Structures are given as C-alpha cells and as structure tokens.
Short mmCIF file of C-alpha atoms and ligand atoms in Angstrom, two decimals:
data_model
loop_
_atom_site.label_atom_id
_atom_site.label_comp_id
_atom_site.label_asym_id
_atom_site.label_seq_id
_atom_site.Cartn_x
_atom_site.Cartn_y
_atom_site.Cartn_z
CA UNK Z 109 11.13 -27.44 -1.31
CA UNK Z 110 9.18 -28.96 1.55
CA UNK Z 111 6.36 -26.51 2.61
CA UNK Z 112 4.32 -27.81 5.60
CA UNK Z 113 1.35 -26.79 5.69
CA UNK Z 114 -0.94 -29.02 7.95
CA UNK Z 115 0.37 -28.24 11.36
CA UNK Z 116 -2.47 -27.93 13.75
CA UNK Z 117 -3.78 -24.92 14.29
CA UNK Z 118 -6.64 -24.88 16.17
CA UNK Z 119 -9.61 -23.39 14.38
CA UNK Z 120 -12.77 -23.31 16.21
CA UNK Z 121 -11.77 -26.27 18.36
CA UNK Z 122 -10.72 -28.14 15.01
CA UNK Z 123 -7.17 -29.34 14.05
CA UNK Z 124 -6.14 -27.24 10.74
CA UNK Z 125 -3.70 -25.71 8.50
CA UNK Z 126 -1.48 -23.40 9.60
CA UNK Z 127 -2.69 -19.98 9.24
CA UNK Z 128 -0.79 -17.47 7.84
CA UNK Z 129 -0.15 -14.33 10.43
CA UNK Z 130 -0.05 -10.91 10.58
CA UNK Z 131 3.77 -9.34 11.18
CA UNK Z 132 2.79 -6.50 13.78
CA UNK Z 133 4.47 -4.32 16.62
CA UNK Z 134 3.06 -3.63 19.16
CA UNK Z 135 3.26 -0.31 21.53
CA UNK Z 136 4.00 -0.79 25.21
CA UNK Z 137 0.17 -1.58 25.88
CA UNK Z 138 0.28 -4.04 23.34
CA UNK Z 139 -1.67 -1.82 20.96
CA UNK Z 140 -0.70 -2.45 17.21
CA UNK Z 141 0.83 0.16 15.42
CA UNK Z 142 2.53 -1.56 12.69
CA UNK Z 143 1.84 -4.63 10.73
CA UNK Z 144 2.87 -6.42 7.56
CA UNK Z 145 0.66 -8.25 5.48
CA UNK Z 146 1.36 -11.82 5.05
CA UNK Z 147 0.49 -11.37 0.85
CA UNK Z 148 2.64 -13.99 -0.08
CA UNK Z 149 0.53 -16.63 1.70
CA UNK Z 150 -3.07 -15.48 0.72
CA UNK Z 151 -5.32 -16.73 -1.33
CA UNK Z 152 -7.87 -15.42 -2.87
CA UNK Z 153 -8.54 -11.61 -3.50
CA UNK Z 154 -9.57 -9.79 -0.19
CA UNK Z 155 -7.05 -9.71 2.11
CA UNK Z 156 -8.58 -10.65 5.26
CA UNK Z 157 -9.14 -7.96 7.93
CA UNK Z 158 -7.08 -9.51 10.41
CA UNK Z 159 -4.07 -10.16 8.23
CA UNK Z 160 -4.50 -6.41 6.69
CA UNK Z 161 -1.36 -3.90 7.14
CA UNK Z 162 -1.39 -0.91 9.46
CA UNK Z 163 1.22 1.49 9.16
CA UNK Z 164 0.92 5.14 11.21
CA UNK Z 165 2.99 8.59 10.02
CA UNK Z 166 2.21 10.31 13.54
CA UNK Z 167 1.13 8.96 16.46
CA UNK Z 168 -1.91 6.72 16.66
CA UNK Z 169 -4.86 8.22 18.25
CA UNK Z 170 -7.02 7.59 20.75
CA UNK Z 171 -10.38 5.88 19.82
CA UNK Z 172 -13.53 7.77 18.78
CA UNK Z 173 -17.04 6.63 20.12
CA UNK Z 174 -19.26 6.53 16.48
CA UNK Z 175 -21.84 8.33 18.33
CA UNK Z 176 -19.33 10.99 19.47
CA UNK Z 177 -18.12 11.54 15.69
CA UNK Z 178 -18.90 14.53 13.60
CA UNK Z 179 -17.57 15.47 10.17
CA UNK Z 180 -17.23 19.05 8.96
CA UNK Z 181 -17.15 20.16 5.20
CA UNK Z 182 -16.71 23.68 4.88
CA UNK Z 183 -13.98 25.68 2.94
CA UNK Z 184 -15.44 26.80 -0.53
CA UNK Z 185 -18.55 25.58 -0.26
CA UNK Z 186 -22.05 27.25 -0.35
CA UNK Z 187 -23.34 26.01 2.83
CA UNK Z 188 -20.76 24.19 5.44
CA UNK Z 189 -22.38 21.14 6.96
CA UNK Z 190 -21.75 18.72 9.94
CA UNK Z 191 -22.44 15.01 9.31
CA UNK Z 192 -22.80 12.21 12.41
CA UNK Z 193 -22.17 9.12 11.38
CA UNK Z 194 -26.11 8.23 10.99
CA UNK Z 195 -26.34 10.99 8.79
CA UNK Z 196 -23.69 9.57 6.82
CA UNK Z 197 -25.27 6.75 6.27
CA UNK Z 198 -28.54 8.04 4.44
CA UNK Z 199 -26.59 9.15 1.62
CA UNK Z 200 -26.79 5.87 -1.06
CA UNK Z 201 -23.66 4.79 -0.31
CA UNK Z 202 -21.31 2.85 -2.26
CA UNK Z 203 -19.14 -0.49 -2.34
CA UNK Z 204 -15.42 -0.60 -3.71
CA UNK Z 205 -12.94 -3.20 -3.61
CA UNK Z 206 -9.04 -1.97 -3.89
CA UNK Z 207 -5.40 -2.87 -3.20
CA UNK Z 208 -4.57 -0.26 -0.99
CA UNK Z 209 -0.42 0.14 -1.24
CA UNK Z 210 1.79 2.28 1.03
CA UNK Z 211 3.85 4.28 -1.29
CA UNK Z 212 6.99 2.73 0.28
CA UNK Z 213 5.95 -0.82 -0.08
CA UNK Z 214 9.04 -2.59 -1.25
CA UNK Z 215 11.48 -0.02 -1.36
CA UNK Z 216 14.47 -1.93 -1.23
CA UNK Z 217 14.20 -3.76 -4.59
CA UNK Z 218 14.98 -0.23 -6.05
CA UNK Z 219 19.02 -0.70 -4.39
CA UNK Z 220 18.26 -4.65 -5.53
CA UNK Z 221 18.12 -3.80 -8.76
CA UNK Z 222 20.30 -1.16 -9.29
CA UNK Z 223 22.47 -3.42 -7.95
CA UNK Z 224 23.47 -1.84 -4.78
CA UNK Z 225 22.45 -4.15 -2.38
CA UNK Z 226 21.45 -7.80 -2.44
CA UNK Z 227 18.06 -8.87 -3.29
CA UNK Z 228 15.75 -8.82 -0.26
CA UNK Z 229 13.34 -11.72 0.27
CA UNK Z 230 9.21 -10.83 0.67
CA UNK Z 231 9.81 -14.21 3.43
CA UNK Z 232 12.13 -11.61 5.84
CA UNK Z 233 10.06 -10.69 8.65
CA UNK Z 234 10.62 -6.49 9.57
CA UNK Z 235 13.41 -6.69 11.67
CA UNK Z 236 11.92 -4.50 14.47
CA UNK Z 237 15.23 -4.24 16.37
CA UNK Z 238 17.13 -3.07 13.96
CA UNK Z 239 14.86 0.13 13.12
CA UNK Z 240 15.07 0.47 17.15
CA UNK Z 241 18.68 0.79 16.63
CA UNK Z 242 18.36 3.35 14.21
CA UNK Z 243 16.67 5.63 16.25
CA UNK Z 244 19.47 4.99 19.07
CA UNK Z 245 22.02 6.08 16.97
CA UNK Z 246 20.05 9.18 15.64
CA UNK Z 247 19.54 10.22 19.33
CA UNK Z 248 23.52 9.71 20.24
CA UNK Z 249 24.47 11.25 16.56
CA UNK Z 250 26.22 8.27 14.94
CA UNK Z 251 23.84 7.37 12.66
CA UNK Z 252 25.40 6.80 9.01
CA UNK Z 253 23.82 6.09 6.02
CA UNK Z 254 24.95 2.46 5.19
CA UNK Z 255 22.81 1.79 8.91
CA UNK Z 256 19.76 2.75 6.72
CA UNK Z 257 19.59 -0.66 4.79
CA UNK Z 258 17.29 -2.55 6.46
CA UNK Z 259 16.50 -4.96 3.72
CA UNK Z 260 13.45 -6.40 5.57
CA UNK Z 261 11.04 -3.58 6.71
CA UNK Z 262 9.53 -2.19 3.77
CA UNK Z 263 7.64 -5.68 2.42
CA UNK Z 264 4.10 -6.41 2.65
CA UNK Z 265 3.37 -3.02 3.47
CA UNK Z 266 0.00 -3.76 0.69
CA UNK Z 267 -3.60 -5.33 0.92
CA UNK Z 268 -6.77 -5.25 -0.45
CA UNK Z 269 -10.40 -4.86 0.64
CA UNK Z 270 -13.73 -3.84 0.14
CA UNK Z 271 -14.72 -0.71 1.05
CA UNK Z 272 -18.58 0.49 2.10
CA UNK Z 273 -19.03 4.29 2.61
CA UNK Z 274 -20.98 6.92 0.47
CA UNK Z 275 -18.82 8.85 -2.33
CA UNK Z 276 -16.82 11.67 -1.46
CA UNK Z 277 -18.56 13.72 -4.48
CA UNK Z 278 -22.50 13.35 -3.34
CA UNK Z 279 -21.57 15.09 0.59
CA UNK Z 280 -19.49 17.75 -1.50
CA UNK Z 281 -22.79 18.31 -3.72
CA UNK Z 282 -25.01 18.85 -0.71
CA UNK Z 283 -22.54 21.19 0.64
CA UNK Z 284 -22.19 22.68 -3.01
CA UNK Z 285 -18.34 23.01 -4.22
CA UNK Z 286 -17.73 26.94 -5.21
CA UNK Z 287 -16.47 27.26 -8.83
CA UNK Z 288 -13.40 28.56 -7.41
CA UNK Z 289 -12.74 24.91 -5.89
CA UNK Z 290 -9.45 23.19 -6.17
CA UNK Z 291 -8.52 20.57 -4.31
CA UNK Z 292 -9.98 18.66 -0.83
CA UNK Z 293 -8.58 18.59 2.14
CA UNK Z 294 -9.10 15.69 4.32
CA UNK Z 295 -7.65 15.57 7.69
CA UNK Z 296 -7.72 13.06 10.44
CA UNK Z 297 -7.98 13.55 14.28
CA UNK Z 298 -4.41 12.00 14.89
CA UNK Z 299 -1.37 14.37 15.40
CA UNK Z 300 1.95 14.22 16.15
CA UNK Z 301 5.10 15.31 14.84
CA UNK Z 302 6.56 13.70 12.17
CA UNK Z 303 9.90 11.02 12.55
CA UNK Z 304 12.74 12.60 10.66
CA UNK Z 305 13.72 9.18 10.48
CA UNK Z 306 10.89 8.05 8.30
CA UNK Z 307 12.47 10.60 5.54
CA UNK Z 308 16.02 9.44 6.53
CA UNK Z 309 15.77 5.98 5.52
CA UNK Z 310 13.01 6.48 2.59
CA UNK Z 311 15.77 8.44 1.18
CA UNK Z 312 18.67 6.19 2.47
CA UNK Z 313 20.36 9.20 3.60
CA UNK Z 314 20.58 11.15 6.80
CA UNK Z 315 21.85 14.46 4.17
CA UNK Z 316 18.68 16.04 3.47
CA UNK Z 317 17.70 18.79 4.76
CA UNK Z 318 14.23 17.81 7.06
CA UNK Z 319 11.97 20.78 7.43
CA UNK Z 320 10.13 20.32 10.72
CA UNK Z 321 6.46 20.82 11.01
CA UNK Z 322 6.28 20.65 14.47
CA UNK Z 323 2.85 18.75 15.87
CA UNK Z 324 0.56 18.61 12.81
CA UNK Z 325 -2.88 16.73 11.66
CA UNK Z 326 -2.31 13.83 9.18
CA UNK Z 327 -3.98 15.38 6.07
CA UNK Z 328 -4.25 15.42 2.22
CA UNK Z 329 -5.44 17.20 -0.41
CA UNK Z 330 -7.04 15.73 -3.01
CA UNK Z 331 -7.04 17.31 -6.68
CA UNK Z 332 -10.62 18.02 -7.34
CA UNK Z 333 -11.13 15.83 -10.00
CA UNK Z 334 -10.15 12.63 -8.15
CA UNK Z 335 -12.56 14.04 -4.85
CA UNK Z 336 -14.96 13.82 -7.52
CA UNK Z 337 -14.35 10.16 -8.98
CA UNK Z 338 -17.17 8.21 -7.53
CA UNK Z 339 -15.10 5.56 -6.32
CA UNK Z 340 -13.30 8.11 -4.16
CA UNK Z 341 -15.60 7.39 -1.00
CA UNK Z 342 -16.19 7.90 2.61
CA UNK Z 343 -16.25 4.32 4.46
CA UNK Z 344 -17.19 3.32 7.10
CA UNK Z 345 -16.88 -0.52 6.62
CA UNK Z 346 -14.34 -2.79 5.62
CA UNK Z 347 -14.52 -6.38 4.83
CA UNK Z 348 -18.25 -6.38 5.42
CA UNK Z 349 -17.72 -5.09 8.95
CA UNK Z 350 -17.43 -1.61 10.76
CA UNK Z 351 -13.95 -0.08 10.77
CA UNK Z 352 -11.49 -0.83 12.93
CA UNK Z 353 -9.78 1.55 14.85
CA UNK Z 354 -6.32 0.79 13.12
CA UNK Z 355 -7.69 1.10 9.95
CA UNK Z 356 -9.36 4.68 10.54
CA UNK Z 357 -12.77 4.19 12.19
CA UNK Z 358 -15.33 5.55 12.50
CA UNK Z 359 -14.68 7.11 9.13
CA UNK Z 360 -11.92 6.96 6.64
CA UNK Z 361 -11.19 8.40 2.96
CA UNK Z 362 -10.61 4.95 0.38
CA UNK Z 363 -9.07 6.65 -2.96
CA UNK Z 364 -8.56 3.94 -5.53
CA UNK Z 365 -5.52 3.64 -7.77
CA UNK Z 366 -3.63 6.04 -4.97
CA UNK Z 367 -0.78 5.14 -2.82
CA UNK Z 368 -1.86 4.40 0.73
CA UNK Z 369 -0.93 7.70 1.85
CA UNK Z 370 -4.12 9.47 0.40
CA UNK Z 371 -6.04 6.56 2.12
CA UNK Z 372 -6.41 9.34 4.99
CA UNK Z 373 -8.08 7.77 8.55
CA UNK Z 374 -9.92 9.06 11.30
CA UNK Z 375 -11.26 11.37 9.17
CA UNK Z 376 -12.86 14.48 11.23
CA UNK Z 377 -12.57 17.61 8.49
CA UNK Z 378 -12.97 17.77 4.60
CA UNK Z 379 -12.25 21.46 3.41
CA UNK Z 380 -12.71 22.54 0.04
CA UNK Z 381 -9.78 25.11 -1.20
CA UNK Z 382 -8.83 27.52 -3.69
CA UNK Z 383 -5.74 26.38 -4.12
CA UNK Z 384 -3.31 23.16 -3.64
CA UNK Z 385 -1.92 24.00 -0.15
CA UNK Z 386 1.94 22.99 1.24
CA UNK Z 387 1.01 20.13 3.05
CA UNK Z 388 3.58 18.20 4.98
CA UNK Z 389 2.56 14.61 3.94
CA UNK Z 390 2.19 16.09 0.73
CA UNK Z 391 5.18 18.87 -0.88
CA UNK Z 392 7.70 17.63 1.70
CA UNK Z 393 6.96 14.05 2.03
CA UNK Z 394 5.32 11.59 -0.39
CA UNK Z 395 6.87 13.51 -3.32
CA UNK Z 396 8.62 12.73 -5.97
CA UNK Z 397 11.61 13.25 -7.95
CA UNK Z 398 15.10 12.75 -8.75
CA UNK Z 399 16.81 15.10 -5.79
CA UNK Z 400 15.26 16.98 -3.05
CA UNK Z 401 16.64 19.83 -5.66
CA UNK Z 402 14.88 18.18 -8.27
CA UNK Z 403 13.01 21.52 -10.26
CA UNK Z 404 10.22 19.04 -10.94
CA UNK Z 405 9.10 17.73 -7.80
CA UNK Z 406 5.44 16.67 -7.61
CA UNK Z 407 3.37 14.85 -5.27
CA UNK Z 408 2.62 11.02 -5.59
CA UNK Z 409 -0.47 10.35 -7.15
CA UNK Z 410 -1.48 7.07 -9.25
CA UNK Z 411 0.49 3.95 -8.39
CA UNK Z 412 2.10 2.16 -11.49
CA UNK Z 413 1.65 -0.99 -12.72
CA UNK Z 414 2.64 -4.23 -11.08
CA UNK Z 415 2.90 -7.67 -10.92
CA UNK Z 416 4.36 -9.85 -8.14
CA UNK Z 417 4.47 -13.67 -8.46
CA UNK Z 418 3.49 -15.64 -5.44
CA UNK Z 419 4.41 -19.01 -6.41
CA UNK Z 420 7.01 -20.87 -6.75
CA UNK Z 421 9.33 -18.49 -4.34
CA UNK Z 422 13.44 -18.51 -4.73
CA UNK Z 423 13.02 -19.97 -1.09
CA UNK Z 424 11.79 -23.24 -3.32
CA UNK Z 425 14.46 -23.66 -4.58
CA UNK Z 426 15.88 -26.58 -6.23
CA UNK Z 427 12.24 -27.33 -8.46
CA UNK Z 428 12.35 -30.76 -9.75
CA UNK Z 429 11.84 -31.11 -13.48
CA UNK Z 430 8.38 -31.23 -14.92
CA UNK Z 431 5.61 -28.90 -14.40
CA UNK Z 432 5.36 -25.69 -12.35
CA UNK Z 433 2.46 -23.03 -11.53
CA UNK Z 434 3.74 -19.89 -11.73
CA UNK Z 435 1.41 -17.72 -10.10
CA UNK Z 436 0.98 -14.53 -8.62
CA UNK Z 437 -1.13 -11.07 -8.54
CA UNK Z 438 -0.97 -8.05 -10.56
CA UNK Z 439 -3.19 -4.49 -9.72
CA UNK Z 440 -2.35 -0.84 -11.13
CA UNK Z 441 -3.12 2.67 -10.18
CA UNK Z 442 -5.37 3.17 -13.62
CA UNK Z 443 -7.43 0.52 -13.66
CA UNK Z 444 -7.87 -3.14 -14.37
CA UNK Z 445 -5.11 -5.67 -15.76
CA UNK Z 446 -5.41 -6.43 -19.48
CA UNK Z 447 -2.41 -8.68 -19.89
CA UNK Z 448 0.02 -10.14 -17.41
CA UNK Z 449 3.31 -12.09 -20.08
CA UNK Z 450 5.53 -14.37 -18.43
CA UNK Z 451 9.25 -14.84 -19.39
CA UNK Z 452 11.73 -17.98 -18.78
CA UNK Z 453 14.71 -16.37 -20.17
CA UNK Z 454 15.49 -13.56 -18.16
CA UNK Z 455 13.60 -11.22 -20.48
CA UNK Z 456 14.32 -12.56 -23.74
CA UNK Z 457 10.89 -13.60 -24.99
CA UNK Z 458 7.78 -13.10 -23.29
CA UNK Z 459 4.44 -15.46 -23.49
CA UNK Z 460 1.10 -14.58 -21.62
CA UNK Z 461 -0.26 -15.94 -18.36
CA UNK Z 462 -3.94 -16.81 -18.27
CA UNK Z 463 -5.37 -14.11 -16.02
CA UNK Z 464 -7.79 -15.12 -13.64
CA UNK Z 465 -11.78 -13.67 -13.42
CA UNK Z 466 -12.81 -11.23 -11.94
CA UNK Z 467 -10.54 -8.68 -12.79
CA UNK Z 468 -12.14 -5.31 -11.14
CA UNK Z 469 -10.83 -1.57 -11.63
CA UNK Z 470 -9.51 -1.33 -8.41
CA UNK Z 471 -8.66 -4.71 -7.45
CA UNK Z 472 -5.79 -6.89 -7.92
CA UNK Z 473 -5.74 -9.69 -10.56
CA UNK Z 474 -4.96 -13.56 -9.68
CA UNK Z 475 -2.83 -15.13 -12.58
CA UNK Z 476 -1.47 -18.07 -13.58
CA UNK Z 477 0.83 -19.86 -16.44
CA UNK Z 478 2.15 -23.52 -16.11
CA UNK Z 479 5.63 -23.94 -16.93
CA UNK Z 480 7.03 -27.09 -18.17
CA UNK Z 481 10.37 -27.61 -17.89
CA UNK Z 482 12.89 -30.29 -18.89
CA UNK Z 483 16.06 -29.24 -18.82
CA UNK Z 484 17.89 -28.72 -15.56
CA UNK Z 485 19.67 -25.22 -14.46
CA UNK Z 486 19.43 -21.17 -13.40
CA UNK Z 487 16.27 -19.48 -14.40
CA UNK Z 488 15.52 -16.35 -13.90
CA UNK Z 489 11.68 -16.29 -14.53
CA UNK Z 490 9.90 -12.53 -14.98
CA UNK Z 491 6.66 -11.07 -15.08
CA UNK Z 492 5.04 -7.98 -16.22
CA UNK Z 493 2.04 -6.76 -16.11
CA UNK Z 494 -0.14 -4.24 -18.26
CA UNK Z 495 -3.30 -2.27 -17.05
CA UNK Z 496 -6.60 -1.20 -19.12
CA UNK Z 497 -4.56 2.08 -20.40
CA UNK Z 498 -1.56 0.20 -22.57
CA UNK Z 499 0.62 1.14 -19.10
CA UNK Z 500 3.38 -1.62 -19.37
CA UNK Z 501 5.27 -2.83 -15.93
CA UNK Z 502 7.35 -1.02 -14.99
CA UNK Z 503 6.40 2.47 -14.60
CA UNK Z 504 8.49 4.20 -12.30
CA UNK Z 505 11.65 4.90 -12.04
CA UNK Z 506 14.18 5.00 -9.20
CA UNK Z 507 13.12 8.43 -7.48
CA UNK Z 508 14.89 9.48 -4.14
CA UNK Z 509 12.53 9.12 -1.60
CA UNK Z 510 12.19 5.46 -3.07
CA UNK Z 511 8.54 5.52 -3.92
CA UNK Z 512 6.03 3.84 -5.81
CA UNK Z 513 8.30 0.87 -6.47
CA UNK Z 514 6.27 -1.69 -9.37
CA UNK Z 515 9.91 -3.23 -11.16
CA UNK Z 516 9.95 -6.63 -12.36
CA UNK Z 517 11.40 -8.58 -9.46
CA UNK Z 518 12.68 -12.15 -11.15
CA UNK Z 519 12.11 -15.48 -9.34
CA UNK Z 520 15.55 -16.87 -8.81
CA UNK Z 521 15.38 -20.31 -8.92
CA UNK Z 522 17.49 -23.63 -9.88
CA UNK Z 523 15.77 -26.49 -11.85
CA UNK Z 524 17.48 -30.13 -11.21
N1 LIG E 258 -5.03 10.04 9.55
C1 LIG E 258 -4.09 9.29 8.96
N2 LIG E 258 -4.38 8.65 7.82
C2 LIG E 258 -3.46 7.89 7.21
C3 LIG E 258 -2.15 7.77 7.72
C4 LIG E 258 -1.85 8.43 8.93
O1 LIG E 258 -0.74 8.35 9.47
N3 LIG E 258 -2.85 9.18 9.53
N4 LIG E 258 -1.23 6.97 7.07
C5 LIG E 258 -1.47 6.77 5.64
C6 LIG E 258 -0.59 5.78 5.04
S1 LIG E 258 1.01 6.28 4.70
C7 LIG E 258 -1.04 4.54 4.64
S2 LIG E 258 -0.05 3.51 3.74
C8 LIG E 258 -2.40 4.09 4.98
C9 LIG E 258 -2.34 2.80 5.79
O2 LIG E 258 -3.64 2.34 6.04
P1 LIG E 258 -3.88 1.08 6.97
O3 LIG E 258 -2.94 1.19 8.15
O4 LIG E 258 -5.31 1.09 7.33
O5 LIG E 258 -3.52 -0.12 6.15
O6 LIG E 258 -3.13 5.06 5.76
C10 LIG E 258 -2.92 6.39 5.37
N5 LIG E 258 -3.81 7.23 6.08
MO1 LIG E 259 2.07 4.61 3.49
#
C-alpha cells in the first residue's frame, strides 16, 4: 500500500516527485520506435507529449524537412492539387482533443476474461525480450502458439492530445470530391513489409494463413462520410507544439472516435476513390470477426465504450477500512460519456460515479466515486461506462485478431 512518490527527481535544478516515464524501445541508434504510455500514473486529461505512445506497423521512416513536404490530393477530384505545408496552413484550421487508442491496446484481458490466462497487470512493463524471442523462434521454426502469451506488451498502447491542423473536408472541397467519391485514401511516406508476427500473436496463433504484401505504404481509406466529419483533420501540431517525427510530422491524419490505426502519419498522398480498395492495414489486418473464415469480416472502425479505473490498483492491495477514491477515465468511439456506474459486488448492483467536467466528444472523461467501506474482505469492484448514444460498456466482443478490447476489467482487491 505504500506508494512513494517524493523521490527526487530533478526538475529544472529542483528536488521533485518522481515523474512518471515513458516505456520505449529503442532501435540500434537509440531512435524510439515503440513506447507505452504510462496512463495509469497521469493526471489530468492530455497526455503529455513526452509520455505519449508510439507504435510503428512498417518500418519507421526517415525524417522529412517541413519545407521539403508536399501533399497531393488527386483521385476523383475535379482539379488535383499539391499543398506545402505553408499552404496548409491558410486554410482556417481547426483544434481537436482525442484519446487516440491502438486497436490492440489491451489485448490480453480478452484470454483474462475468458478465463484462459491469468489477469495481466497495466503495472507490467512490455517485456521487450520476450517478443525478441519470438521472432528467434519464428526464424528457426519452433515457434508455438502458447509462446504467443506475452501478458505484458499490449498495455498502455493509448493517449490523448490535442490536435491543430485544418479539416480533412475543406482541402477535399478546394480540390472538389466527384459524385462518384467513396472513400479517402491516405498514405504515409513510410514502407516496409509487414511482420507476420504482428498477425501471429494478435491472433494468438501462428495457423492463419498470412497473405504477404511484400514492401507497401502504410495507408487507409477512410469511408467518405467520416473524411468529411469536421473533426477528421490534417495536423500539424500536437500538444500546442509542431509534430514530432514519431508521431507523424510534418503532417498526420487525427480521426476521432477511430482506433489508432486510421490515425495515419507522415502523411504525403490523400486520393479520393470510387470504390473501398483491398488495403493491407485494412481487409487483411485491422479487421474484424469471429474467424479469418468469418463470412462477415469488416474493417475496424469506431472504438467501443470504455472505462478503466486508475485508482486504487490490485497492486494496493490490502486497503484499510474506511474511505476510498475510486477513480479512473472513461472515452468512447461515439462521443462523450453520459454516465460512468460503479459496482462493489462484482456486478450485482450498480450506483453512479460523479463524472468529472469537461467531458468533450473526443476526449476521455476523469471520474470519481468515494467508497466507504466497513467491513473487511474480497471485492471485486467494476465499472462501466456509457457514451452520448445509450452505448453501454462493453461493446465488443472477443473477435480473433483480439481487437478493440473495452470489457469491464474488475479491481481485485482485499479490504482488512
Ligand atoms: N504512416 C503510418 N501511420 C500510422 C501507423 C504506421 O505504421 N504508419 N501506425 C498506426 C497505428 S496502428 C497507430 S496505433 C497510430 C500510433 O500513433 P502514435 O505512434 O503517434 O501514437 O499510428 C497509426 N498511423
Ligand atoms: Mo495501432
């Protein structure tokens, strides 16, 4: 139960807290290419740019200069158009403030609470090594499936921030979308070709069959109508700052509500199509669905609904007696949080938390509830959330590539 938090870091030349940190791997020129958020220990509601999560489905790419960068829109529009970066910026632009979540984000409480496999913790740090293993024993062809379980490398894998671009819609109306117009493609300028590995353990099984792209562009297409939500926009700053280069600078696509994936970085080309094209990142990956053979496979879109609570953690465990604030977050892929409930029993009955202001569209709710509690034992204490259109937590179901995961994770703790 004893947290420390005063421990001297040095802030500025000042003795401090300590500060939380950023989980990242680094590439043999100590680039990041990875990182986990540290969610559990934020406060607040803008994850802080430093402590934001990178993740990368191809290889990371090489830095553009701003004043070297150019973006094309052509496709199915009436007159194609190239766009520097100042140009860009003379467009009335646009602020947003989202959770951006990788579609994978905590995976492994699926197996948790299916009961296959024991509940992960959000305190394990990604156990690098052991995904370095993995790809060992893919190259020498013993790889089985139980090796998949890595119950530590899908957490924090989520963040939130403000966004500052212009919206996707008003550089598609000076270009002028044909009626025959679709969907959006927005690509980035990093390729690669994509980890079979990545599928492997989404799935938790090296039996699928892996259709190889070869070297490909990371790219996306949006459905029209969500190119065309305002709040679908073009930024170039996060956090009140330019991009980073890990995050997708100069230019990168922020689509509210969407799993990270759609997020795309680096962007270089938007194309406007007839048609919903077989993208990798999009009909073979980031799909769901029962089965590969499921007959109703369909691409990721909205996230569901979730709630996740931050405080007290099982790792407090034993609580004293008396008073506790339960607190947390909660954020959905339709809009803002209208009611996050609470339960003590393990499900039984549920009573509301107070939900902290503001609670924005895109942004994740803080909320709290203060349980009192006398008698000593085992809770089990829940949460659910429910967002702006009656969506109750949870929303999705266990689907094979193990996406999208918003169940109610309980806090496991004893009371003496
Ligand atoms: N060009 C490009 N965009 C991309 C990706 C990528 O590999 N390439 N990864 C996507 C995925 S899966 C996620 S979760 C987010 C991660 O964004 P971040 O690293 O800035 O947090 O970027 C998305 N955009
Ligand atoms: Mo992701």
């Amino acid at each position: 139960m004893v947290r420390r938090e005063i421990e001297g870091d040095f802030i500025m030349g000042w003795p401090d807290r300590k500060r939380p940190e950023l989980n990242e791997a680094r590439d043999g020129q100590g680039r990041v290419i990875r990182a986990a958020a540290p969610v559990m220990e934020l406060q607040g509601l803008i994850t802080p740019t430093d402590l934001s999560f990178v993740t990368a489905q191809l290889d990371m790419p090489e830095p553009m200069h701003p004043d070297d960068w150019v973006l094309s829109i052509g496709g199915q529009v009436e007159r194609p158009i190239k766009l520097t970066l100042e140009e860009l910026q003379k467009f009335p632009g646009r602020t947003v403030r989202a959770v951006t979540e990788c579609a994978g984000n905590d995976t492994d409480f699926f197996d948790y609470l299916r009961g296959d496999a024991p509940k992960p913790s959000r305190f394990l740090t990604p156990d690098r090594e052991a995904m370095a293993r993995l790809k060992d024993k893919a190259a020498d062809g013993t790889l089985q499936d139980a090796d998949l379980y890595i119950p530590s490398s899908m957490m924090g894998i989520l963040s939130a921030g403000e966004f500052t671009g212009v919206p996707l819609a008003a550089v598609l109306e000076k270009a002028g979308i044909k009626p025959n117009a679709v969907s959006v493609r927005a690509e980035g300028f990093d390729t690669g070709t994509p980890d079979p590995m990545i599928q492997y353990r989404s799935a938790g099984t090296t039996n699928l069959d892996f259709v190889d792209p070869g070297v490909i562009s990371y790219d996306k297409a949006l459905p029209l109508e969500k190119a065309l939500d305002p709040d679908t926009i073009l930024a170039w700053a996060h956090n009140g700052e330019y991009l980073r280069h890990v995050h997708g600078a100069p230019v990168r696509l922020i689509v509210p509500g969407w799993s990270g994936n759609w997020w795309v970085r680096w962007l270089q080309t938007i194309e406007v199509m007839d048609h919903m094209p077989d993208l990798y990142h999009q009909t073979h990956y980031f799909i769901y669905g029962d089965s590969p053979d499921d007959p109703n496979l369909t691409m990721l879109t909205a996230l569901g609904v979730k709630s996740i609570i931050t405080d007290p953690r099982d790792e407090d465990s034993p609580l004293p007696r008396g008073s506790h604030a339960i607190r947390g977050l909660a954020w959905s892929g339709c809009g803002r949080i209208e009611r996050v409930e609470i339960s003590i029993d393990d499900g039984e009955t549920w009573t509301d938390a107070h939900i902290e202001e503001p609670r924005e569209k895109w942004l994740w709710a803080r909320w709290s509830y203060l349980w009192e509690v006398d008698e000593p034992g085992q809770y089990s204490v829940k949460a659910r959330a429910t967002d702006q259109e009656g969506r109750t937590q949870p929303q999705t179901k266990w689907n094979f590539q193990r996406k999208h995961f918003d169940g109610i994770v309980p806090l496991d703790v004893t009371v003496v």
